[in-house]
Tab-separated table of C-alpha atoms in Angstrom:
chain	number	residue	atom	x	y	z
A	1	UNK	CA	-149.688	265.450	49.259
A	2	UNK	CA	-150.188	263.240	46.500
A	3	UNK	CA	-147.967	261.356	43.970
A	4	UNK	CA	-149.690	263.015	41.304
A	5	UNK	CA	-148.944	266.825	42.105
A	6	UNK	CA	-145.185	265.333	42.933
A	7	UNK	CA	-144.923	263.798	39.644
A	8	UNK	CA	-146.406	267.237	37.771
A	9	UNK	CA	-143.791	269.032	40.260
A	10	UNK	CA	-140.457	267.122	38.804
A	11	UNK	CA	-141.812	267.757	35.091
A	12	UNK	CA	-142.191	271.142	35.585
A	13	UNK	CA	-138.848	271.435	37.098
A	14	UNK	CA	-137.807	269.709	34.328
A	15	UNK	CA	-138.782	271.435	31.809
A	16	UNK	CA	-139.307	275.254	33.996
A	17	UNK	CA	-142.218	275.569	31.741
A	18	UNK	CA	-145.554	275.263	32.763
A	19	UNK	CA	-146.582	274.521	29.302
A	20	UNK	CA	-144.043	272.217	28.097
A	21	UNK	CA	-144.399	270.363	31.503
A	22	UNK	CA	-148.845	270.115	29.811
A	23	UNK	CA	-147.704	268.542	26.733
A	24	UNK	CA	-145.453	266.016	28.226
A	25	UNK	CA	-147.642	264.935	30.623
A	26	UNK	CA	-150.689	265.453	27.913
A	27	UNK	CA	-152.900	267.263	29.626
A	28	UNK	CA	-153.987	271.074	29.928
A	29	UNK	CA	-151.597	273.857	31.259
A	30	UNK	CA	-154.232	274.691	33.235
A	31	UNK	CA	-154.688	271.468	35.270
A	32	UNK	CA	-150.877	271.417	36.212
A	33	UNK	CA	-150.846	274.615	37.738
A	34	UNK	CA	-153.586	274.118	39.367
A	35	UNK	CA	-152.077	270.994	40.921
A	36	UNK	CA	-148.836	272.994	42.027
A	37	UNK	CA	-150.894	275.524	43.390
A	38	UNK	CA	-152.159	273.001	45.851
A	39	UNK	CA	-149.023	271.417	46.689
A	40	UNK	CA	-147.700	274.975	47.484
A	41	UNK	CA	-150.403	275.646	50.039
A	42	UNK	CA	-150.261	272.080	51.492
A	43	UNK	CA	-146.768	272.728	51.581
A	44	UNK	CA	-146.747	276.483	52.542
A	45	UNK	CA	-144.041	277.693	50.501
A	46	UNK	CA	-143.460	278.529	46.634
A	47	UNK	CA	-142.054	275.985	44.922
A	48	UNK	CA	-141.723	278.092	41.649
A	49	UNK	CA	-140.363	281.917	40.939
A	50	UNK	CA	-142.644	282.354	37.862
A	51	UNK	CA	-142.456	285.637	35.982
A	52	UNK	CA	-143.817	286.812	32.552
A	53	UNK	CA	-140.030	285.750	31.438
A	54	UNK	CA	-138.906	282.230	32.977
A	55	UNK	CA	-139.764	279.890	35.410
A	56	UNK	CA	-137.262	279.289	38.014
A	57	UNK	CA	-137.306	277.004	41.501
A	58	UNK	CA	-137.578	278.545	44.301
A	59	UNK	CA	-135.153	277.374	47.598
A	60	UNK	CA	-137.967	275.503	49.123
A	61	UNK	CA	-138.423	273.958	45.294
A	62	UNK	CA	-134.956	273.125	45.239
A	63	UNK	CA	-134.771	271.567	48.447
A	64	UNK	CA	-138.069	269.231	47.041
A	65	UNK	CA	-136.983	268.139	44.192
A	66	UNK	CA	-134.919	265.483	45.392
A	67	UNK	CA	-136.944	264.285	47.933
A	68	UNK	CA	-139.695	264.353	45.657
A	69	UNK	CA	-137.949	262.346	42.890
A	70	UNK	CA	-137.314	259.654	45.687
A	71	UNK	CA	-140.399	259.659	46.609
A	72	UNK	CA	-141.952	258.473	43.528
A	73	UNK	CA	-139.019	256.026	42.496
A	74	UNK	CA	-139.900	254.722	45.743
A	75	UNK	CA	-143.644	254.558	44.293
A	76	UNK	CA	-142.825	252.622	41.025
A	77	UNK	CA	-140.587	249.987	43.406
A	78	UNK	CA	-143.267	249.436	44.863
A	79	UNK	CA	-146.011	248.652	42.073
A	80	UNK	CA	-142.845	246.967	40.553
A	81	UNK	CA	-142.518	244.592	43.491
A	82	UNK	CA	-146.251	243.378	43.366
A	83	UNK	CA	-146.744	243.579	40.202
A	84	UNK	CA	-147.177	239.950	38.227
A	85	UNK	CA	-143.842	239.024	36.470
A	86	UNK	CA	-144.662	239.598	32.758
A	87	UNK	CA	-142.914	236.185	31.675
A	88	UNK	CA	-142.173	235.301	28.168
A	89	UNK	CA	-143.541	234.217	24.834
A	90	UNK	CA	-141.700	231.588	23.132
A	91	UNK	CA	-142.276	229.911	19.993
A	92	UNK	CA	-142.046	226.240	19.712
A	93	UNK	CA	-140.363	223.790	16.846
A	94	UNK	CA	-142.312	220.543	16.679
A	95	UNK	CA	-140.412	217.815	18.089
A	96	UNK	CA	-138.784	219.062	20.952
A	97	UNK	CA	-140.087	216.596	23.208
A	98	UNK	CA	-137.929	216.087	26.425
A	99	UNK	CA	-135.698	218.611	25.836
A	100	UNK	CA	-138.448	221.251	26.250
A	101	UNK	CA	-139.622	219.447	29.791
A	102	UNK	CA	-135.992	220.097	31.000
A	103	UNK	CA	-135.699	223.904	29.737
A	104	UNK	CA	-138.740	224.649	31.090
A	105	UNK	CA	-137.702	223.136	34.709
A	106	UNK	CA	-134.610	224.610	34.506
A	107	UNK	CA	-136.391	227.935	33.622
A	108	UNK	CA	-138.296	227.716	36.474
A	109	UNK	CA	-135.957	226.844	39.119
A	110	UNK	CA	-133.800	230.038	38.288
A	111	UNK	CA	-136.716	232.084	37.770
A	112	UNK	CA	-139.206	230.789	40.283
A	113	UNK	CA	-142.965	232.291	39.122
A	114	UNK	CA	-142.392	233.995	35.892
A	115	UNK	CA	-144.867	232.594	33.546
A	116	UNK	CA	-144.248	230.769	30.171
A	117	UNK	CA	-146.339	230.937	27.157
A	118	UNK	CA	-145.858	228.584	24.481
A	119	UNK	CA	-147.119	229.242	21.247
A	120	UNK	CA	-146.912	227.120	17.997
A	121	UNK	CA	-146.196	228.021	14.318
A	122	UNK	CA	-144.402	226.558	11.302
A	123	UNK	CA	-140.575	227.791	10.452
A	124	UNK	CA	-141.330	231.169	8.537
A	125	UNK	CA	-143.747	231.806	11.073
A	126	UNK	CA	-141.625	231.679	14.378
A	127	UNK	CA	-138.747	233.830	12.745
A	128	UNK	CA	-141.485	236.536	11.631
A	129	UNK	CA	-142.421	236.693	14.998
A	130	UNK	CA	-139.322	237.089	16.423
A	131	UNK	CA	-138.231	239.948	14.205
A	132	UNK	CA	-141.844	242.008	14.855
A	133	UNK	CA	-142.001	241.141	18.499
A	134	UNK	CA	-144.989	239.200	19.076
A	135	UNK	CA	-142.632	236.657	20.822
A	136	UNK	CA	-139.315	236.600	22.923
A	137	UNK	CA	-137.894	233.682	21.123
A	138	UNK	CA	-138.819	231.075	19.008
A	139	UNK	CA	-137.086	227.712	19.065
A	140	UNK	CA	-135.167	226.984	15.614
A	141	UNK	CA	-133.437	224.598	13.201
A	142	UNK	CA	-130.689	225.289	10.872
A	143	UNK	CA	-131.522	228.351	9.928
A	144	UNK	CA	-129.755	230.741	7.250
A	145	UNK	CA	-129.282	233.973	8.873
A	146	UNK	CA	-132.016	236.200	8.993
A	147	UNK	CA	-131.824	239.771	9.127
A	148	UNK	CA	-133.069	241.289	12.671
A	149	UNK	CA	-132.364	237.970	14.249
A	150	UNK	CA	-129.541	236.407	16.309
A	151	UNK	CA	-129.064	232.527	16.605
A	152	UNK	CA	-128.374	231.391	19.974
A	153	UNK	CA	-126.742	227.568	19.331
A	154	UNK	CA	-127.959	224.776	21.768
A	155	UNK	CA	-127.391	220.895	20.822
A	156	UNK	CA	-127.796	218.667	17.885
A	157	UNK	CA	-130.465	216.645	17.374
A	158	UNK	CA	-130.480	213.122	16.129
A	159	UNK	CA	-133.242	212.072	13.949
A	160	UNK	CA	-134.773	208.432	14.468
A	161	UNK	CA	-136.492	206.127	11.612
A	162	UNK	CA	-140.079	205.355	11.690
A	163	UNK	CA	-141.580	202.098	10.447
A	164	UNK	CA	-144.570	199.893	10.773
A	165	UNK	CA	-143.714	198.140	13.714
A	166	UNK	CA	-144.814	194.325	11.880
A	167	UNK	CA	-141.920	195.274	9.042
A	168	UNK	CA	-138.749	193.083	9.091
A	169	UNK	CA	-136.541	195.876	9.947
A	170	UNK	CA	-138.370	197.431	12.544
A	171	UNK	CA	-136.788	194.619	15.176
A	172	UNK	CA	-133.014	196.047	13.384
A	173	UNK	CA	-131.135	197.711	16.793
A	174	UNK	CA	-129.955	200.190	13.571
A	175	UNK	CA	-130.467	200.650	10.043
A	176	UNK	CA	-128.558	201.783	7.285
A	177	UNK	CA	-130.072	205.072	5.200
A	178	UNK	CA	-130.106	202.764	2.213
A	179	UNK	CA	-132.076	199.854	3.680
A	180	UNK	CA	-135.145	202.274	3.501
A	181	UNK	CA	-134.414	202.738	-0.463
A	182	UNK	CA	-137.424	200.454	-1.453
A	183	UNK	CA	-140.048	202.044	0.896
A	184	UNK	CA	-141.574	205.537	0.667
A	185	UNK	CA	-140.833	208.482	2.551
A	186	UNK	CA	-143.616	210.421	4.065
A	187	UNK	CA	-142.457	214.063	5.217
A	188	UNK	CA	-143.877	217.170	5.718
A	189	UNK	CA	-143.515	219.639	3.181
A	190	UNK	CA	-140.718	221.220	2.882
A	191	UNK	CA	-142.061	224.654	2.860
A	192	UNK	CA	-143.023	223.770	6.676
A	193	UNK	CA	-139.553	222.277	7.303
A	194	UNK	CA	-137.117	223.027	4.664
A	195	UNK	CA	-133.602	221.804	6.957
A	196	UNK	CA	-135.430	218.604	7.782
A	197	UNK	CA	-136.848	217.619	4.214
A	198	UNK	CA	-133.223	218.778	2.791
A	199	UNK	CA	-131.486	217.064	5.241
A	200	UNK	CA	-132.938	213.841	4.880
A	201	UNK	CA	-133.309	214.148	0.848
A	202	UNK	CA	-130.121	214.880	0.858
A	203	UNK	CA	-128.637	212.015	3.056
A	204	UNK	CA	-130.708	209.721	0.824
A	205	UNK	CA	-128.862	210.801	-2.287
A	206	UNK	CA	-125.435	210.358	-0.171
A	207	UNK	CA	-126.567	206.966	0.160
A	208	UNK	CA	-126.958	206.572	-3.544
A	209	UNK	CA	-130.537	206.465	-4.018
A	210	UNK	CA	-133.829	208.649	-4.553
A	211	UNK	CA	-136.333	208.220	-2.031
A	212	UNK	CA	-139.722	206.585	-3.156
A	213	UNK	CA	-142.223	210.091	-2.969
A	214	UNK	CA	-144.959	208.792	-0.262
A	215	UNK	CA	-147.308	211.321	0.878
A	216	UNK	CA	-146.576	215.194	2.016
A	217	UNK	CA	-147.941	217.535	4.156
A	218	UNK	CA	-150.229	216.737	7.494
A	219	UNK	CA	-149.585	216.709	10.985
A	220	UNK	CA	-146.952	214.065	12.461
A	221	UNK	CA	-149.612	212.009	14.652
A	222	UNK	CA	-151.639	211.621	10.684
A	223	UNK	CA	-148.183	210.435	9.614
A	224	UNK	CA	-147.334	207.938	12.420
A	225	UNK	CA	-150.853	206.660	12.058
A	226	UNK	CA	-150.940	205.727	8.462
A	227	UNK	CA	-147.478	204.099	8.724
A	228	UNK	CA	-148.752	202.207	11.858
A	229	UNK	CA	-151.668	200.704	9.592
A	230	UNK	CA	-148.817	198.866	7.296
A	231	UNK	CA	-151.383	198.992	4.737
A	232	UNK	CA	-148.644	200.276	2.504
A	233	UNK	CA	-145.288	200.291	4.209
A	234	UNK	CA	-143.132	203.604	4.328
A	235	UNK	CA	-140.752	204.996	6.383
A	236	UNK	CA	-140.462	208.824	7.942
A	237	UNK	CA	-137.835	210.420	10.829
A	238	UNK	CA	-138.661	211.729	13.856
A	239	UNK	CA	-136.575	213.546	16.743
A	240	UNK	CA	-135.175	210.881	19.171
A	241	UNK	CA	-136.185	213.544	21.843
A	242	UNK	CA	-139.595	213.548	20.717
A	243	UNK	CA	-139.762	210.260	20.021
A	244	UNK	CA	-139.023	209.343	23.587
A	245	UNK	CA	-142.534	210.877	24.446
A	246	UNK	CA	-144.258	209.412	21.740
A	247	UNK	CA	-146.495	206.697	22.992
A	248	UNK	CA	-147.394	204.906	19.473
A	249	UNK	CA	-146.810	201.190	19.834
A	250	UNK	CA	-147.903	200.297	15.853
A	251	UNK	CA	-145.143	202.075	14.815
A	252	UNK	CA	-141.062	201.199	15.518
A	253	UNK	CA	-138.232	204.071	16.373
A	254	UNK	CA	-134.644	202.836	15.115
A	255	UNK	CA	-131.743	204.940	15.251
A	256	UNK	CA	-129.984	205.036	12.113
A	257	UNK	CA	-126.637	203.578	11.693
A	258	UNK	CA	-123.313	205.698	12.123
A	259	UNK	CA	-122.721	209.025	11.351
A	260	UNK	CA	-126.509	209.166	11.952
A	261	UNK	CA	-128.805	211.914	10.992
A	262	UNK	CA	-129.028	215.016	13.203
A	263	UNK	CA	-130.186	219.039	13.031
A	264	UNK	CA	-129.097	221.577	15.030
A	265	UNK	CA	-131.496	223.261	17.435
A	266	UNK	CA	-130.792	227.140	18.498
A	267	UNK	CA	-132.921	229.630	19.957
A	268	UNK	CA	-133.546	232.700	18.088
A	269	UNK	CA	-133.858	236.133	19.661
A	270	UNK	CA	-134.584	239.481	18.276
A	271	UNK	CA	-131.441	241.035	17.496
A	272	UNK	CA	-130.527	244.570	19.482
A	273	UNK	CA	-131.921	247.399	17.536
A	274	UNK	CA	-134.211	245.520	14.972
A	275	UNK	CA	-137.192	246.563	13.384
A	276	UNK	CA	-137.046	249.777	15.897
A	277	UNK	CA	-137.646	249.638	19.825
A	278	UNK	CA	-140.243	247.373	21.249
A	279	UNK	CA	-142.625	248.073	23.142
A	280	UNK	CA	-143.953	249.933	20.200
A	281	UNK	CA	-147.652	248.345	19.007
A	282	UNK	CA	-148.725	248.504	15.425
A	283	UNK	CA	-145.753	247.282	13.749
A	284	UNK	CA	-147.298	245.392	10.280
A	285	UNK	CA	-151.216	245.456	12.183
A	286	UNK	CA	-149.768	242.990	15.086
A	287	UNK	CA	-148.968	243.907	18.589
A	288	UNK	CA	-145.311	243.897	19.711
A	289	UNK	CA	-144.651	242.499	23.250
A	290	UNK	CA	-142.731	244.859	25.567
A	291	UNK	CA	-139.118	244.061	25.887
A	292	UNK	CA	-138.706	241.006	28.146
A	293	UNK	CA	-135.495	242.218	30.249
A	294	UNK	CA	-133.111	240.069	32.400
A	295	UNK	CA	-136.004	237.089	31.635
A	296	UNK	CA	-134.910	236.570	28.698
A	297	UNK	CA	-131.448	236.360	29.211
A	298	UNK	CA	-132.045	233.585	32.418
A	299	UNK	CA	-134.097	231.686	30.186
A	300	UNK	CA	-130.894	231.019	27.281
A	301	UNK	CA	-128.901	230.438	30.079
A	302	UNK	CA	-131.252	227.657	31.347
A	303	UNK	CA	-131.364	226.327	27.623
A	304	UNK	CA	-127.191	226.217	27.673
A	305	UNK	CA	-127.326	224.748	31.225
A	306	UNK	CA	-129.504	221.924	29.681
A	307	UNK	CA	-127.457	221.651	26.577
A	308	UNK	CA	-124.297	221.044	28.134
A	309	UNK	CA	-125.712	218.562	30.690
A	310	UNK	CA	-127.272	216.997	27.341
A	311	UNK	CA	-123.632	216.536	25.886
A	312	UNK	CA	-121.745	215.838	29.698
A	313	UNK	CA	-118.727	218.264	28.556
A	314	UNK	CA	-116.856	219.994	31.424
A	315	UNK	CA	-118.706	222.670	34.334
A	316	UNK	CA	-122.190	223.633	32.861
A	317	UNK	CA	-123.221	227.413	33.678
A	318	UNK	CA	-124.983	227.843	37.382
């Protein structure tokens, strides 16, 4: 007896007809009878009353079809339970720094062996790639709402200063936003990073100044290097959680004076029902990912877990 002939036995119970049983299992009519046929002789009894009418199950069929059905559950629990954990695809925001090291651990201690794949992209890109499937969530900030998405909050972020670490105020414990007023900002564009640039453009004008234009675009380790050379001195921010891993000692990191600067960091997921069911491939040329289950739902639960031990506010989530 083999799983195959059991599996084109429940279909054509199913279905009690031999060709609709074919075209769900897409192959011949032929090839499934010819299958039952052998089952029946193994088995020595008709499974099927077939007549030029209907198909019906026989007693002995009747009896097998729940045996049978158990038989091959049993089957898939078994390639289930050797099977190598699909894990997750998540999209990373620059900056994360320690914060990602603790999500990650705690990730792993409450799902012990289910692989993590980082992958990086700018803004736009992570949220496109959320909604189409090719990852399981992509780590955010301060985000409008975006249609097929849900925004799962985590913890603020504060922002640090960066400056040459010869300049005068680079020995400050603090700085005021306006001390920086004379110096010019280097940022990324905003088209990369369009809460960070408007957050800290916009905290300059609070301040009562413009900020000096310094240069745009390129990664952060081209940005931290130029400022580090003090040939020309200019200021940029940083994430106090990345700049805790940051091992750059011609530049200075100096928290900025109360209220501080900070940006919200949430995890987006794909919201239920959007763009279709995954598992589907093709959507827009790219491949969708198959759903990611219960993993997905352990992993933002290790992200709150880490987020409330971040902030120290009442019994985290075990």
């Amino acid at each position: 007896m083999e799983l195959r002939q059991l599996s084109y036995f429940v279909t054509v119970a199913d279905e009690l007809h031999f060709g609709r049983a074919a075209e769900r299992l897409h192959i011949v009519q032929s090839a499934v009878s010819q299958q039952i046929r052998r089952l029946e002789r193994e088995l020595g009894a008709e499974l099927f009353d077939r007549s030029p009418r209907h198909v019906r199950l026989t007693g002995a069929g009747e009896r097998l079809l729940p045996e049978a059905r158990a038989v091959l559950a049993a089957a898939e629990r078994a390639r289930e339970a050797v099977a190598r954990p699909a894990g997750l695809r998540l999209a990373t925001s620059t900056g994360l720094g320690e914060h990602l090291d603790r999500v990650l651990a705690e990730f792993a201690a409450r799902a012990p062996g289910v692989p993590v794949e980082l992958v990086s992209a700018g803004a736009r890109e992570r949220l496109e790639q959320v909604v189409d499937g090719r990852v399981d969530a992509a780590f955010v900030r301060s985000t409008d709402p975006v249609p097929g998405v849900r925004i799962v909050p985590l913890w603020d972020d504060p922002l640090v200063a960066v400056l040459p670490a010869a300049h005068p105020l680079a020995a400050r414990p603090e700085l005021a936003l306006g001390e920086l007023a004379e110096l010019p900002l280097a940022i990324t564009a905003r088209r990369t990073n369009p809460g960070l640039v408007d957050l800290v453009v916009g905290a300059c004008h609070d301040a009562g100044f413009a900020p000096v234009p310094g240069p745009v675009g390129g990664s952060l380790q081209d940005r931290l290097a130029t400022i580090g050379a003090g040939v020309v001195p200019q200021w940029t921010v940083v994430y106090a959680s990345h700049a805790r891993v940051l091992h750059s000692p011609r530049v200075a990191f100096v928290p900025f004076a109360a209220p501080g600067l900070a940006l919200a960091t949430a995890l987006a997921v794909r919201a239920t029902g959007a763009t279709g069911a995954a598992g589907v491939a093709g959507v827009a040329g790219k491949e969708r990912r198959e759903e990611p289950g219960d993993e997905l739902d352990v992993f933002i639960e290790a992200c709150r877990t880490v987020s409330c031990r971040r902030a120290s506010i009442g019994p985290c989530p075990s």
